[in-house]
Amino acid sequence: MQTTEFIWFNGKFVPWDDAKVHVLTHALHYASGTFEGLRFYQTDDGSSAIFRLVEHVDRLLYSAQALHMALPYSKQQICDAIVETVARNNITSGYLRPLVFYGYQKMGVNPIGNPVDMIIACWPWGAYHAAEELDVKVSQYIRLHPKSTVIDAKLSANYINCILPLLEIQGTHYHEVLLLDHDHYVSEGSSVNFFMVKNGVIYTPTLSNVLPGITRDFILILAKKLGYQVLETQITLAEVYAADEAFFSGTAGEITPIRSLDDKLINGGGAGPISLKLKAAYQDVVHGRDKTFSSYLTYVKLENQQHL
Ligand code: PMP
């Protein structure tokens, strides 16, 4: 991976290579952590802007609370630390990874008694998916049951439900997986929310069994602004096979059209017009070209731009 100079670690900036933890860190053993992924983009005036910073920090705080973590930072302090991490590293576009986790003090499954540690890293990161249009396979695993975990929190432990499906397709021609939920309805991809289009209407699964994606939420807003009808509903696999278009959304993955599902071509195997329109509109927003949504961007003054 590409690295940067500093990682924010428990309130201080440390050189990238020095951001280390003990091997008996609780989260390393029991995945007792929560994280966020944000992207920041170079805008047309040359400055850098983080997309939906506050929403990501809100979700992080919600997830930390699900883990009973007493975080020693306010929401504003976390927002400021994220902005400063980009500024100190002087990169104009990339990905940000805040992580809060139970640290090193005592072993045993119950995390209470361990310190709550936090890091924020950022690095340049291009396209997340291996292709511009994805070949997708329905996973043999189902989405975690909503009563087995806090399903709407971005908990590290929930990611076993993303890792195993991805390992399932490792070495095949599939780029991504689609998980069904315990009732056989379509849920989401390994780290992306699912959308489909039929007869000009955009459909996405309800929030009952998906991560409440911040990109998903934005697509609902954006699609309505572009004049589309959008429905949050239960979707069957048969409906996806018969869809006119389908795509995934996520911070890392952005908007990526689905080319095929279980080797059945969608839209004849090419990205559909509504997917492409949303994808372009999304890029306009995150790059600051669409001023209607400028309140969704947090501009960062990079350290090497201070004297410009
Ligand atoms: N579902 C899962 C399981 C994810 O990990 C992600 C990535 N955070 C998403 C959906 C998309 O969420 P967002 O748009 O907030 O990145």
PDB file of C-alpha atoms and ligand atoms in Angstrom:
ATOM      1  CA  MET A   1       0.000   0.000   0.000  1.00  0.00           C
ATOM      2  CA  GLN A   2       1.013   3.600  -0.410  1.00  0.00           C
ATOM      3  CA  THR A   3       1.947   5.216   2.879  1.00  0.00           C
ATOM      4  CA  THR A   4       1.966   8.754   4.223  1.00  0.00           C
ATOM      5  CA  GLU A   5       4.107  10.487   6.813  1.00  0.00           C
ATOM      6  CA  PHE A   6       2.004  10.578   9.979  1.00  0.00           C
ATOM      7  CA  ILE A   7      -0.680   8.628  11.772  1.00  0.00           C
ATOM      8  CA  TRP A   8      -2.732  10.273  14.478  1.00  0.00           C
ATOM      9  CA  PHE A   9      -2.432   7.900  17.458  1.00  0.00           C
ATOM     10  CA  ASN A  10      -4.229   8.639  20.737  1.00  0.00           C
ATOM     11  CA  GLY A  11      -4.087  12.368  20.188  1.00  0.00           C
ATOM     12  CA  LYS A  12      -0.542  12.704  18.804  1.00  0.00           C
ATOM     13  CA  PHE A  13       0.925  12.503  15.326  1.00  0.00           C
ATOM     14  CA  VAL A  14       3.508   9.726  15.110  1.00  0.00           C
ATOM     15  CA  PRO A  15       5.613   8.698  12.094  1.00  0.00           C
ATOM     16  CA  TRP A  16       3.808   6.053   9.993  1.00  0.00           C
ATOM     17  CA  ASP A  17       6.230   3.254  10.932  1.00  0.00           C
ATOM     18  CA  ASP A  18       5.998   3.974  14.664  1.00  0.00           C
ATOM     19  CA  ALA A  19       2.216   3.544  14.967  1.00  0.00           C
ATOM     20  CA  LYS A  20       2.421   0.156  16.674  1.00  0.00           C
ATOM     21  CA  VAL A  21       0.442  -1.843  19.238  1.00  0.00           C
ATOM     22  CA  HIS A  22       1.229  -4.783  21.529  1.00  0.00           C
ATOM     23  CA  VAL A  23       0.458  -8.284  20.179  1.00  0.00           C
ATOM     24  CA  LEU A  24      -1.880  -8.865  23.124  1.00  0.00           C
ATOM     25  CA  THR A  25      -4.085  -5.955  22.083  1.00  0.00           C
ATOM     26  CA  HIS A  26      -7.654  -7.073  22.785  1.00  0.00           C
ATOM     27  CA  ALA A  27      -8.990  -6.070  19.357  1.00  0.00           C
ATOM     28  CA  LEU A  28      -6.340  -8.130  17.605  1.00  0.00           C
ATOM     29  CA  HIS A  29      -7.747 -11.254  19.258  1.00  0.00           C
ATOM     30  CA  TYR A  30     -11.472 -10.549  19.443  1.00  0.00           C
ATOM     31  CA  ALA A  31     -12.049  -7.860  16.777  1.00  0.00           C
ATOM     32  CA  SER A  32     -13.305  -5.511  19.492  1.00  0.00           C
ATOM     33  CA  GLY A  33     -12.997  -2.389  17.405  1.00  0.00           C
ATOM     34  CA  THR A  34     -14.928  -0.135  15.108  1.00  0.00           C
ATOM     35  CA  PHE A  35     -13.730   1.867  12.173  1.00  0.00           C
ATOM     36  CA  GLU A  36     -14.733   4.291   9.476  1.00  0.00           C
ATOM     37  CA  GLY A  37     -13.685   4.826   5.909  1.00  0.00           C
ATOM     38  CA  LEU A  38     -13.869   8.286   4.379  1.00  0.00           C
ATOM     39  CA  ARG A  39     -12.659   9.625   1.091  1.00  0.00           C
ATOM     40  CA  PHE A  40     -11.287  13.029   0.314  1.00  0.00           C
ATOM     41  CA  TYR A  41     -10.900  14.416  -3.163  1.00  0.00           C
ATOM     42  CA  GLN A  42      -9.035  17.149  -4.900  1.00  0.00           C
ATOM     43  CA  THR A  43     -11.592  19.749  -5.874  1.00  0.00           C
ATOM     44  CA  ASP A  44     -11.408  21.848  -8.994  1.00  0.00           C
ATOM     45  CA  ASP A  45      -9.884  24.844  -7.236  1.00  0.00           C
ATOM     46  CA  GLY A  46      -6.977  22.617  -6.157  1.00  0.00           C
ATOM     47  CA  SER A  47      -8.001  22.283  -2.534  1.00  0.00           C
ATOM     48  CA  SER A  48      -8.916  19.033  -0.871  1.00  0.00           C
ATOM     49  CA  ALA A  49     -12.323  18.162   0.579  1.00  0.00           C
ATOM     50  CA  ILE A  50     -13.595  15.322   2.772  1.00  0.00           C
ATOM     51  CA  PHE A  51     -17.000  13.944   1.787  1.00  0.00           C
ATOM     52  CA  ARG A  52     -19.608  13.759   4.583  1.00  0.00           C
ATOM     53  CA  LEU A  53     -17.157  14.030   7.474  1.00  0.00           C
ATOM     54  CA  VAL A  54     -19.772  14.595  10.169  1.00  0.00           C
ATOM     55  CA  GLU A  55     -21.937  11.649   9.083  1.00  0.00           C
ATOM     56  CA  HIS A  56     -18.932   9.328   9.274  1.00  0.00           C
ATOM     57  CA  VAL A  57     -17.991  10.591  12.726  1.00  0.00           C
ATOM     58  CA  ASP A  58     -21.587  10.185  13.883  1.00  0.00           C
ATOM     59  CA  ARG A  59     -21.556   6.562  12.722  1.00  0.00           C
ATOM     60  CA  LEU A  60     -18.205   5.987  14.442  1.00  0.00           C
ATOM     61  CA  LEU A  61     -19.592   7.329  17.717  1.00  0.00           C
ATOM     62  CA  TYR A  62     -22.705   5.195  17.350  1.00  0.00           C
ATOM     63  CA  SER A  63     -20.565   2.087  16.742  1.00  0.00           C
ATOM     64  CA  ALA A  64     -18.230   2.916  19.665  1.00  0.00           C
ATOM     65  CA  GLN A  65     -21.229   3.258  21.915  1.00  0.00           C
ATOM     66  CA  ALA A  66     -22.433  -0.201  20.801  1.00  0.00           C
ATOM     67  CA  LEU A  67     -19.117  -1.502  22.139  1.00  0.00           C
ATOM     68  CA  HIS A  68     -19.565   0.425  25.431  1.00  0.00           C
ATOM     69  CA  MET A  69     -16.451   2.427  24.720  1.00  0.00           C
ATOM     70  CA  ALA A  70     -15.765   5.531  26.755  1.00  0.00           C
ATOM     71  CA  LEU A  71     -14.123   7.600  24.039  1.00  0.00           C
ATOM     72  CA  PRO A  72     -12.061  10.404  25.519  1.00  0.00           C
ATOM     73  CA  TYR A  73     -12.706  12.720  22.541  1.00  0.00           C
ATOM     74  CA  SER A  74     -15.686  14.858  21.602  1.00  0.00           C
ATOM     75  CA  LYS A  75     -17.273  14.702  18.170  1.00  0.00           C
ATOM     76  CA  GLN A  76     -15.668  18.035  17.312  1.00  0.00           C
ATOM     77  CA  GLN A  77     -12.217  16.848  18.439  1.00  0.00           C
ATOM     78  CA  ILE A  78     -12.519  13.762  16.232  1.00  0.00           C
ATOM     79  CA  CYS A  79     -13.625  15.836  13.232  1.00  0.00           C
ATOM     80  CA  ASP A  80     -10.712  18.215  13.802  1.00  0.00           C
ATOM     81  CA  ALA A  81      -8.246  15.320  14.157  1.00  0.00           C
ATOM     82  CA  ILE A  82      -9.438  13.807  10.867  1.00  0.00           C
ATOM     83  CA  VAL A  83      -9.037  17.128   9.058  1.00  0.00           C
ATOM     84  CA  GLU A  84      -5.595  17.601  10.593  1.00  0.00           C
ATOM     85  CA  THR A  85      -4.518  14.103   9.532  1.00  0.00           C
ATOM     86  CA  VAL A  86      -5.114  15.059   5.904  1.00  0.00           C
ATOM     87  CA  ALA A  87      -3.515  18.471   6.367  1.00  0.00           C
ATOM     88  CA  ARG A  88      -0.370  17.113   8.048  1.00  0.00           C
ATOM     89  CA  ASN A  89       0.122  14.469   5.389  1.00  0.00           C
ATOM     90  CA  ASN A  90      -0.245  16.941   2.533  1.00  0.00           C
ATOM     91  CA  ILE A  91      -2.120  14.706   0.155  1.00  0.00           C
ATOM     92  CA  THR A  92      -4.931  16.081  -1.934  1.00  0.00           C
ATOM     93  CA  SER A  93      -6.964  12.918  -2.434  1.00  0.00           C
ATOM     94  CA  GLY A  94      -7.208   9.567  -0.771  1.00  0.00           C
ATOM     95  CA  TYR A  95      -8.840   7.502   1.906  1.00  0.00           C
ATOM     96  CA  LEU A  96      -9.085   8.049   5.649  1.00  0.00           C
ATOM     97  CA  ARG A  97      -9.259   5.304   8.248  1.00  0.00           C
ATOM     98  CA  PRO A  98     -10.244   6.188  11.807  1.00  0.00           C
ATOM     99  CA  LEU A  99     -10.189   3.097  14.052  1.00  0.00           C
ATOM    100  CA  VAL A 100     -11.198   2.862  17.705  1.00  0.00           C
ATOM    101  CA  PHE A 101     -10.301  -0.333  19.506  1.00  0.00           C
ATOM    102  CA  TYR A 102      -9.853  -2.004  22.852  1.00  0.00           C
ATOM    103  CA  GLY A 103      -6.132  -2.020  23.522  1.00  0.00           C
ATOM    104  CA  TYR A 104      -3.663  -3.881  25.687  1.00  0.00           C
ATOM    105  CA  GLN A 105      -4.185  -4.393  29.392  1.00  0.00           C
ATOM    106  CA  LYS A 106      -6.052  -7.583  30.122  1.00  0.00           C
ATOM    107  CA  MET A 107      -7.023 -10.758  28.252  1.00  0.00           C
ATOM    108  CA  GLY A 108     -10.414 -12.474  28.174  1.00  0.00           C
ATOM    109  CA  VAL A 109     -13.386 -11.866  25.930  1.00  0.00           C
ATOM    110  CA  ASN A 110     -14.957  -9.098  28.002  1.00  0.00           C
ATOM    111  CA  PRO A 111     -13.149  -5.970  26.762  1.00  0.00           C
ATOM    112  CA  ILE A 112     -13.918  -3.779  29.754  1.00  0.00           C
ATOM    113  CA  GLY A 113     -10.720  -2.991  31.607  1.00  0.00           C
ATOM    114  CA  ASN A 114      -8.717  -2.413  28.461  1.00  0.00           C
ATOM    115  CA  PRO A 115      -7.837   1.094  27.286  1.00  0.00           C
ATOM    116  CA  VAL A 116      -9.790   2.515  24.347  1.00  0.00           C
ATOM    117  CA  ASP A 117      -7.228   3.428  21.708  1.00  0.00           C
ATOM    118  CA  MET A 118      -7.766   5.401  18.545  1.00  0.00           C
ATOM    119  CA  ILE A 119      -5.874   5.975  15.349  1.00  0.00           C
ATOM    120  CA  ILE A 120      -6.535   7.982  12.203  1.00  0.00           C
ATOM    121  CA  ALA A 121      -4.531   7.184   9.096  1.00  0.00           C
ATOM    122  CA  CYS A 122      -4.822   8.375   5.526  1.00  0.00           C
ATOM    123  CA  TRP A 123      -3.223   7.327   2.294  1.00  0.00           C
ATOM    124  CA  PRO A 124      -3.709   7.693  -1.458  1.00  0.00           C
ATOM    125  CA  TRP A 125      -6.136   5.067  -2.711  1.00  0.00           C
ATOM    126  CA  GLY A 126      -7.376   4.754  -6.260  1.00  0.00           C
ATOM    127  CA  ALA A 127     -10.227   2.553  -7.458  1.00  0.00           C
ATOM    128  CA  TYR A 128     -11.360   0.039  -4.853  1.00  0.00           C
ATOM    129  CA  HIS A 129     -12.817  -2.573  -7.173  1.00  0.00           C
ATOM    130  CA  ALA A 130     -10.731  -4.622  -9.581  1.00  0.00           C
ATOM    131  CA  ALA A 131     -12.906  -3.686 -12.572  1.00  0.00           C
ATOM    132  CA  GLU A 132     -15.136  -0.822 -13.684  1.00  0.00           C
ATOM    133  CA  GLU A 133     -18.068  -3.199 -14.161  1.00  0.00           C
ATOM    134  CA  LEU A 134     -18.345  -6.089 -11.779  1.00  0.00           C
ATOM    135  CA  ASP A 135     -18.989  -9.795 -12.171  1.00  0.00           C
ATOM    136  CA  VAL A 136     -20.766 -10.728  -8.973  1.00  0.00           C
ATOM    137  CA  LYS A 137     -21.600 -14.014  -7.309  1.00  0.00           C
ATOM    138  CA  VAL A 138     -24.313 -14.645  -4.758  1.00  0.00           C
ATOM    139  CA  SER A 139     -22.446 -15.791  -1.669  1.00  0.00           C
ATOM    140  CA  GLN A 140     -23.023 -19.080   0.066  1.00  0.00           C
ATOM    141  CA  TYR A 141     -22.913 -17.075   3.303  1.00  0.00           C
ATOM    142  CA  ILE A 142     -25.887 -15.049   4.443  1.00  0.00           C
ATOM    143  CA  ARG A 143     -25.717 -11.591   5.970  1.00  0.00           C
ATOM    144  CA  LEU A 144     -25.285 -11.694   9.756  1.00  0.00           C
ATOM    145  CA  HIS A 145     -28.622 -11.989  11.507  1.00  0.00           C
ATOM    146  CA  PRO A 146     -29.713  -8.600  12.916  1.00  0.00           C
ATOM    147  CA  LYS A 147     -30.110 -10.200  16.315  1.00  0.00           C
ATOM    148  CA  SER A 148     -26.611 -11.725  16.257  1.00  0.00           C
ATOM    149  CA  THR A 149     -24.785  -8.389  16.360  1.00  0.00           C
ATOM    150  CA  VAL A 150     -25.410  -4.663  16.121  1.00  0.00           C
ATOM    151  CA  ILE A 151     -26.064  -4.819  12.435  1.00  0.00           C
ATOM    152  CA  ASP A 152     -26.116  -1.084  11.722  1.00  0.00           C
ATOM    153  CA  ALA A 153     -22.810  -0.400  13.478  1.00  0.00           C
ATOM    154  CA  LYS A 154     -19.526  -0.600  11.604  1.00  0.00           C
ATOM    155  CA  LEU A 155     -17.941  -3.103  13.969  1.00  0.00           C
ATOM    156  CA  SER A 156     -14.663  -4.776  13.052  1.00  0.00           C
ATOM    157  CA  ALA A 157     -16.092  -8.141  14.136  1.00  0.00           C
ATOM    158  CA  ASN A 158     -18.946  -7.852  11.612  1.00  0.00           C
ATOM    159  CA  TYR A 159     -16.358  -7.942   8.841  1.00  0.00           C
ATOM    160  CA  ILE A 160     -15.927 -11.699   9.127  1.00  0.00           C
ATOM    161  CA  ASN A 161     -19.206 -11.631   7.201  1.00  0.00           C
ATOM    162  CA  CYS A 162     -17.370  -9.766   4.410  1.00  0.00           C
ATOM    163  CA  ILE A 163     -14.018 -11.551   4.594  1.00  0.00           C
ATOM    164  CA  LEU A 164     -15.370 -15.091   4.247  1.00  0.00           C
ATOM    165  CA  PRO A 165     -17.519 -14.285   1.180  1.00  0.00           C
ATOM    166  CA  LEU A 166     -14.532 -12.593  -0.464  1.00  0.00           C
ATOM    167  CA  LEU A 167     -12.349 -15.629   0.254  1.00  0.00           C
ATOM    168  CA  GLU A 168     -15.051 -17.742  -1.330  1.00  0.00           C
ATOM    169  CA  ILE A 169     -14.522 -16.012  -4.697  1.00  0.00           C
ATOM    170  CA  GLN A 170     -10.756 -15.679  -4.368  1.00  0.00           C
ATOM    171  CA  GLY A 171      -9.060 -16.974  -7.512  1.00  0.00           C
ATOM    172  CA  THR A 172     -12.284 -17.001  -9.570  1.00  0.00           C
ATOM    173  CA  HIS A 173     -13.380 -14.501 -12.222  1.00  0.00           C
ATOM    174  CA  TYR A 174     -15.854 -12.882  -9.808  1.00  0.00           C
ATOM    175  CA  HIS A 175     -14.995  -9.428  -8.507  1.00  0.00           C
ATOM    176  CA  GLU A 176     -17.529  -9.094  -5.724  1.00  0.00           C
ATOM    177  CA  VAL A 177     -20.196 -10.989  -3.800  1.00  0.00           C
ATOM    178  CA  LEU A 178     -23.840 -10.326  -3.070  1.00  0.00           C
ATOM    179  CA  LEU A 179     -25.193 -11.526   0.274  1.00  0.00           C
ATOM    180  CA  LEU A 180     -28.783 -12.480   0.921  1.00  0.00           C
ATOM    181  CA  ASP A 181     -30.263 -12.071   4.384  1.00  0.00           C
ATOM    182  CA  HIS A 182     -31.787 -14.746   6.613  1.00  0.00           C
ATOM    183  CA  ASP A 183     -35.150 -14.278   4.856  1.00  0.00           C
ATOM    184  CA  HIS A 184     -33.512 -14.771   1.409  1.00  0.00           C
ATOM    185  CA  TYR A 185     -33.878 -11.117   0.457  1.00  0.00           C
ATOM    186  CA  VAL A 186     -30.996  -9.256  -1.136  1.00  0.00           C
ATOM    187  CA  SER A 187     -28.807  -7.508   1.438  1.00  0.00           C
ATOM    188  CA  GLU A 188     -25.481  -6.043   0.270  1.00  0.00           C
ATOM    189  CA  GLY A 189     -21.992  -6.709  -1.073  1.00  0.00           C
ATOM    190  CA  SER A 190     -18.854  -7.280   0.987  1.00  0.00           C
ATOM    191  CA  SER A 191     -18.431  -3.596   1.763  1.00  0.00           C
ATOM    192  CA  VAL A 192     -20.922  -1.953  -0.539  1.00  0.00           C
ATOM    193  CA  ASN A 193     -24.661  -1.359  -0.635  1.00  0.00           C
ATOM    194  CA  PHE A 194     -26.789  -2.669  -3.471  1.00  0.00           C
ATOM    195  CA  PHE A 195     -29.050  -0.827  -5.918  1.00  0.00           C
ATOM    196  CA  MET A 196     -31.009  -1.953  -8.954  1.00  0.00           C
ATOM    197  CA  VAL A 197     -33.076  -0.234 -11.623  1.00  0.00           C
ATOM    198  CA  LYS A 198     -36.263  -1.545 -13.207  1.00  0.00           C
ATOM    199  CA  ASN A 199     -38.429   0.428 -15.628  1.00  0.00           C
ATOM    200  CA  GLY A 200     -36.712   3.673 -14.636  1.00  0.00           C
ATOM    201  CA  VAL A 201     -37.311   3.217 -10.887  1.00  0.00           C
ATOM    202  CA  ILE A 202     -34.339   2.800  -8.524  1.00  0.00           C
ATOM    203  CA  TYR A 203     -34.605   0.163  -5.794  1.00  0.00           C
ATOM    204  CA  THR A 204     -32.404  -0.560  -2.775  1.00  0.00           C
ATOM    205  CA  PRO A 205     -32.894  -2.902   0.194  1.00  0.00           C
ATOM    206  CA  THR A 206     -34.408  -1.385   3.336  1.00  0.00           C
ATOM    207  CA  LEU A 207     -32.132  -0.598   6.272  1.00  0.00           C
ATOM    208  CA  SER A 208     -33.357  -3.689   8.146  1.00  0.00           C
ATOM    209  CA  ASN A 209     -30.351  -5.797   7.234  1.00  0.00           C
ATOM    210  CA  VAL A 210     -27.641  -3.675   5.650  1.00  0.00           C
ATOM    211  CA  LEU A 211     -24.997  -1.286   6.896  1.00  0.00           C
ATOM    212  CA  PRO A 212     -26.576   2.198   6.658  1.00  0.00           C
ATOM    213  CA  GLY A 213     -24.136   3.332   4.021  1.00  0.00           C
ATOM    214  CA  ILE A 214     -23.378   7.022   3.885  1.00  0.00           C
ATOM    215  CA  THR A 215     -23.031   6.760   0.118  1.00  0.00           C
ATOM    216  CA  ARG A 216     -26.325   4.832  -0.048  1.00  0.00           C
ATOM    217  CA  ASP A 217     -28.013   7.630   1.866  1.00  0.00           C
ATOM    218  CA  PHE A 218     -26.520  10.197  -0.493  1.00  0.00           C
ATOM    219  CA  ILE A 219     -27.601   8.298  -3.595  1.00  0.00           C
ATOM    220  CA  LEU A 220     -31.185   8.438  -2.339  1.00  0.00           C
ATOM    221  CA  ILE A 221     -30.869  12.227  -2.091  1.00  0.00           C
ATOM    222  CA  LEU A 222     -29.039  12.595  -5.396  1.00  0.00           C
ATOM    223  CA  ALA A 223     -31.380  10.320  -7.363  1.00  0.00           C
ATOM    224  CA  LYS A 224     -34.434  12.210  -6.124  1.00  0.00           C
ATOM    225  CA  LYS A 225     -32.792  15.497  -7.104  1.00  0.00           C
ATOM    226  CA  LEU A 226     -32.190  14.091 -10.586  1.00  0.00           C
ATOM    227  CA  GLY A 227     -35.909  13.286 -10.793  1.00  0.00           C
ATOM    228  CA  TYR A 228     -35.879   9.523 -10.229  1.00  0.00           C
ATOM    229  CA  GLN A 229     -38.300   7.600  -8.106  1.00  0.00           C
ATOM    230  CA  VAL A 230     -36.384   5.650  -5.447  1.00  0.00           C
ATOM    231  CA  LEU A 231     -37.864   2.845  -3.378  1.00  0.00           C
ATOM    232  CA  GLU A 232     -36.366   1.201  -0.291  1.00  0.00           C
ATOM    233  CA  THR A 233     -37.884  -2.239  -0.325  1.00  0.00           C
ATOM    234  CA  GLN A 234     -37.266  -5.964   0.030  1.00  0.00           C
ATOM    235  CA  ILE A 235     -35.685  -7.289  -3.157  1.00  0.00           C
ATOM    236  CA  THR A 236     -35.628 -10.914  -4.276  1.00  0.00           C
ATOM    237  CA  LEU A 237     -32.866 -12.536  -6.264  1.00  0.00           C
ATOM    238  CA  ALA A 238     -35.296 -13.192  -9.113  1.00  0.00           C
ATOM    239  CA  GLU A 239     -35.908  -9.433  -9.300  1.00  0.00           C
ATOM    240  CA  VAL A 240     -32.188  -8.767  -9.565  1.00  0.00           C
ATOM    241  CA  TYR A 241     -31.753 -11.315 -12.362  1.00  0.00           C
ATOM    242  CA  ALA A 242     -34.521  -9.474 -14.231  1.00  0.00           C
ATOM    243  CA  ALA A 243     -33.215  -5.965 -13.442  1.00  0.00           C
ATOM    244  CA  ASP A 244     -32.431  -3.431 -16.154  1.00  0.00           C
ATOM    245  CA  GLU A 245     -29.397  -2.192 -14.206  1.00  0.00           C
ATOM    246  CA  ALA A 246     -27.643  -2.853 -10.925  1.00  0.00           C
ATOM    247  CA  PHE A 247     -24.788  -1.180  -9.082  1.00  0.00           C
ATOM    248  CA  PHE A 248     -22.973  -1.086  -5.759  1.00  0.00           C
ATOM    249  CA  SER A 249     -22.247   1.980  -3.651  1.00  0.00           C
ATOM    250  CA  GLY A 250     -19.707   2.680  -0.934  1.00  0.00           C
ATOM    251  CA  THR A 251     -17.145   5.200   0.175  1.00  0.00           C
ATOM    252  CA  ALA A 252     -14.217   3.157  -1.091  1.00  0.00           C
ATOM    253  CA  GLY A 253     -16.093   1.560  -4.001  1.00  0.00           C
ATOM    254  CA  GLU A 254     -17.984   4.764  -4.948  1.00  0.00           C
ATOM    255  CA  ILE A 255     -20.643   3.861  -7.553  1.00  0.00           C
ATOM    256  CA  THR A 256     -19.726   0.749  -9.520  1.00  0.00           C
ATOM    257  CA  PRO A 257     -22.040  -0.910 -12.049  1.00  0.00           C
ATOM    258  CA  ILE A 258     -22.679  -4.649 -11.873  1.00  0.00           C
ATOM    259  CA  ARG A 259     -22.103  -6.419 -15.172  1.00  0.00           C
ATOM    260  CA  SER A 260     -23.356  -9.866 -14.246  1.00  0.00           C
ATOM    261  CA  LEU A 261     -24.791 -11.796 -11.351  1.00  0.00           C
ATOM    262  CA  ASP A 262     -24.063 -15.521 -11.176  1.00  0.00           C
ATOM    263  CA  ASP A 263     -22.880 -15.224 -14.797  1.00  0.00           C
ATOM    264  CA  LYS A 264     -26.241 -13.850 -15.965  1.00  0.00           C
ATOM    265  CA  LEU A 265     -25.640 -10.579 -17.763  1.00  0.00           C
ATOM    266  CA  ILE A 266     -27.433  -7.471 -16.513  1.00  0.00           C
ATOM    267  CA  ASN A 267     -28.364  -4.886 -19.140  1.00  0.00           C
ATOM    268  CA  GLY A 268     -26.698  -7.133 -21.727  1.00  0.00           C
ATOM    269  CA  GLY A 269     -23.441  -6.840 -19.831  1.00  0.00           C
ATOM    270  CA  GLY A 270     -22.852  -3.094 -19.959  1.00  0.00           C
ATOM    271  CA  ALA A 271     -23.324  -0.351 -17.397  1.00  0.00           C
ATOM    272  CA  GLY A 272     -26.823   1.092 -17.614  1.00  0.00           C
ATOM    273  CA  PRO A 273     -27.633   4.764 -18.311  1.00  0.00           C
ATOM    274  CA  ILE A 274     -29.048   5.551 -14.857  1.00  0.00           C
ATOM    275  CA  SER A 275     -26.066   3.968 -13.098  1.00  0.00           C
ATOM    276  CA  LEU A 276     -23.699   5.997 -15.263  1.00  0.00           C
ATOM    277  CA  LYS A 277     -25.650   9.206 -14.716  1.00  0.00           C
ATOM    278  CA  LEU A 278     -25.555   8.734 -10.931  1.00  0.00           C
ATOM    279  CA  LYS A 279     -21.881   7.822 -11.055  1.00  0.00           C
ATOM    280  CA  ALA A 280     -21.028  11.013 -12.953  1.00  0.00           C
ATOM    281  CA  ALA A 281     -23.245  13.151 -10.706  1.00  0.00           C
ATOM    282  CA  TYR A 282     -21.581  11.644  -7.635  1.00  0.00           C
ATOM    283  CA  GLN A 283     -18.130  12.484  -8.997  1.00  0.00           C
ATOM    284  CA  ASP A 284     -19.285  16.063  -9.606  1.00  0.00           C
ATOM    285  CA  VAL A 285     -20.376  16.340  -5.984  1.00  0.00           C
ATOM    286  CA  VAL A 286     -17.278  14.849  -4.341  1.00  0.00           C
ATOM    287  CA  HIS A 287     -14.985  16.939  -6.528  1.00  0.00           C
ATOM    288  CA  GLY A 288     -16.863  20.098  -5.541  1.00  0.00           C
ATOM    289  CA  ARG A 289     -18.163  20.808  -9.055  1.00  0.00           C
ATOM    290  CA  ASP A 290     -21.819  20.575  -8.059  1.00  0.00           C
ATOM    291  CA  LYS A 291     -22.233  23.515  -5.713  1.00  0.00           C
ATOM    292  CA  THR A 292     -25.728  22.416  -4.593  1.00  0.00           C
ATOM    293  CA  PHE A 293     -24.054  19.894  -2.347  1.00  0.00           C
ATOM    294  CA  SER A 294     -21.084  21.928  -1.134  1.00  0.00           C
ATOM    295  CA  SER A 295     -22.359  21.628   2.450  1.00  0.00           C
ATOM    296  CA  TYR A 296     -21.499  17.908   2.248  1.00  0.00           C
ATOM    297  CA  LEU A 297     -17.813  18.731   1.833  1.00  0.00           C
ATOM    298  CA  THR A 298     -15.290  19.741   4.490  1.00  0.00           C
ATOM    299  CA  TYR A 299     -12.437  21.612   2.872  1.00  0.00           C
ATOM    300  CA  VAL A 300      -8.946  20.999   4.209  1.00  0.00           C
ATOM    301  CA  LYS A 301      -6.112  23.483   4.147  1.00  0.00           C
ATOM    302  CA  LEU A 302      -3.053  21.382   3.362  1.00  0.00           C
ATOM    303  CA  GLU A 303       0.126  22.355   5.166  1.00  0.00           C
ATOM    304  CA  ASN A 304       2.098  22.870   1.960  1.00  0.00           C
ATOM    305  CA  GLN A 305      -0.609  25.180   0.639  1.00  0.00           C
ATOM    306  CA  GLN A 306      -0.503  27.601   3.550  1.00  0.00           C
ATOM    307  CA  HIS A 307       1.804  30.021   1.804  1.00  0.00           C
ATOM    308  CA  LEU A 308       0.202  29.823  -1.637  1.00  0.00           C
TER     309      LEU A 308
HETATM  310  N1  PMP B   1     -21.849  -2.202   3.655  1.00  0.00           N
HETATM  311  C1  PMP B   1     -20.731  -2.591   4.306  1.00  0.00           C
HETATM  312  C2  PMP B   1     -20.709  -3.916   4.978  1.00  0.00           C
HETATM  313  C3  PMP B   1     -19.608  -1.746   4.338  1.00  0.00           C
HETATM  314  O1  PMP B   1     -18.506  -2.130   4.961  1.00  0.00           O
HETATM  315  C4  PMP B   1     -19.667  -0.489   3.689  1.00  0.00           C
HETATM  316  C5  PMP B   1     -18.466   0.422   3.726  1.00  0.00           C
HETATM  317  N2  PMP B   1     -18.500   1.252   4.863  1.00  0.00           N
HETATM  318  C6  PMP B   1     -20.855  -0.123   3.038  1.00  0.00           C
HETATM  319  C7  PMP B   1     -21.922  -1.012   3.035  1.00  0.00           C
HETATM  320  C8  PMP B   1     -20.982   1.206   2.366  1.00  0.00           C
HETATM  321  O2  PMP B   1     -21.039   2.208   3.342  1.00  0.00           O
HETATM  322  P1  PMP B   1     -20.518   3.684   3.058  1.00  0.00           P
HETATM  323  O3  PMP B   1     -21.272   4.175   1.880  1.00  0.00           O
HETATM  324  O4  PMP B   1     -20.843   4.416   4.308  1.00  0.00           O
HETATM  325  O5  PMP B   1     -19.062   3.590   2.810  1.00  0.00           O
END
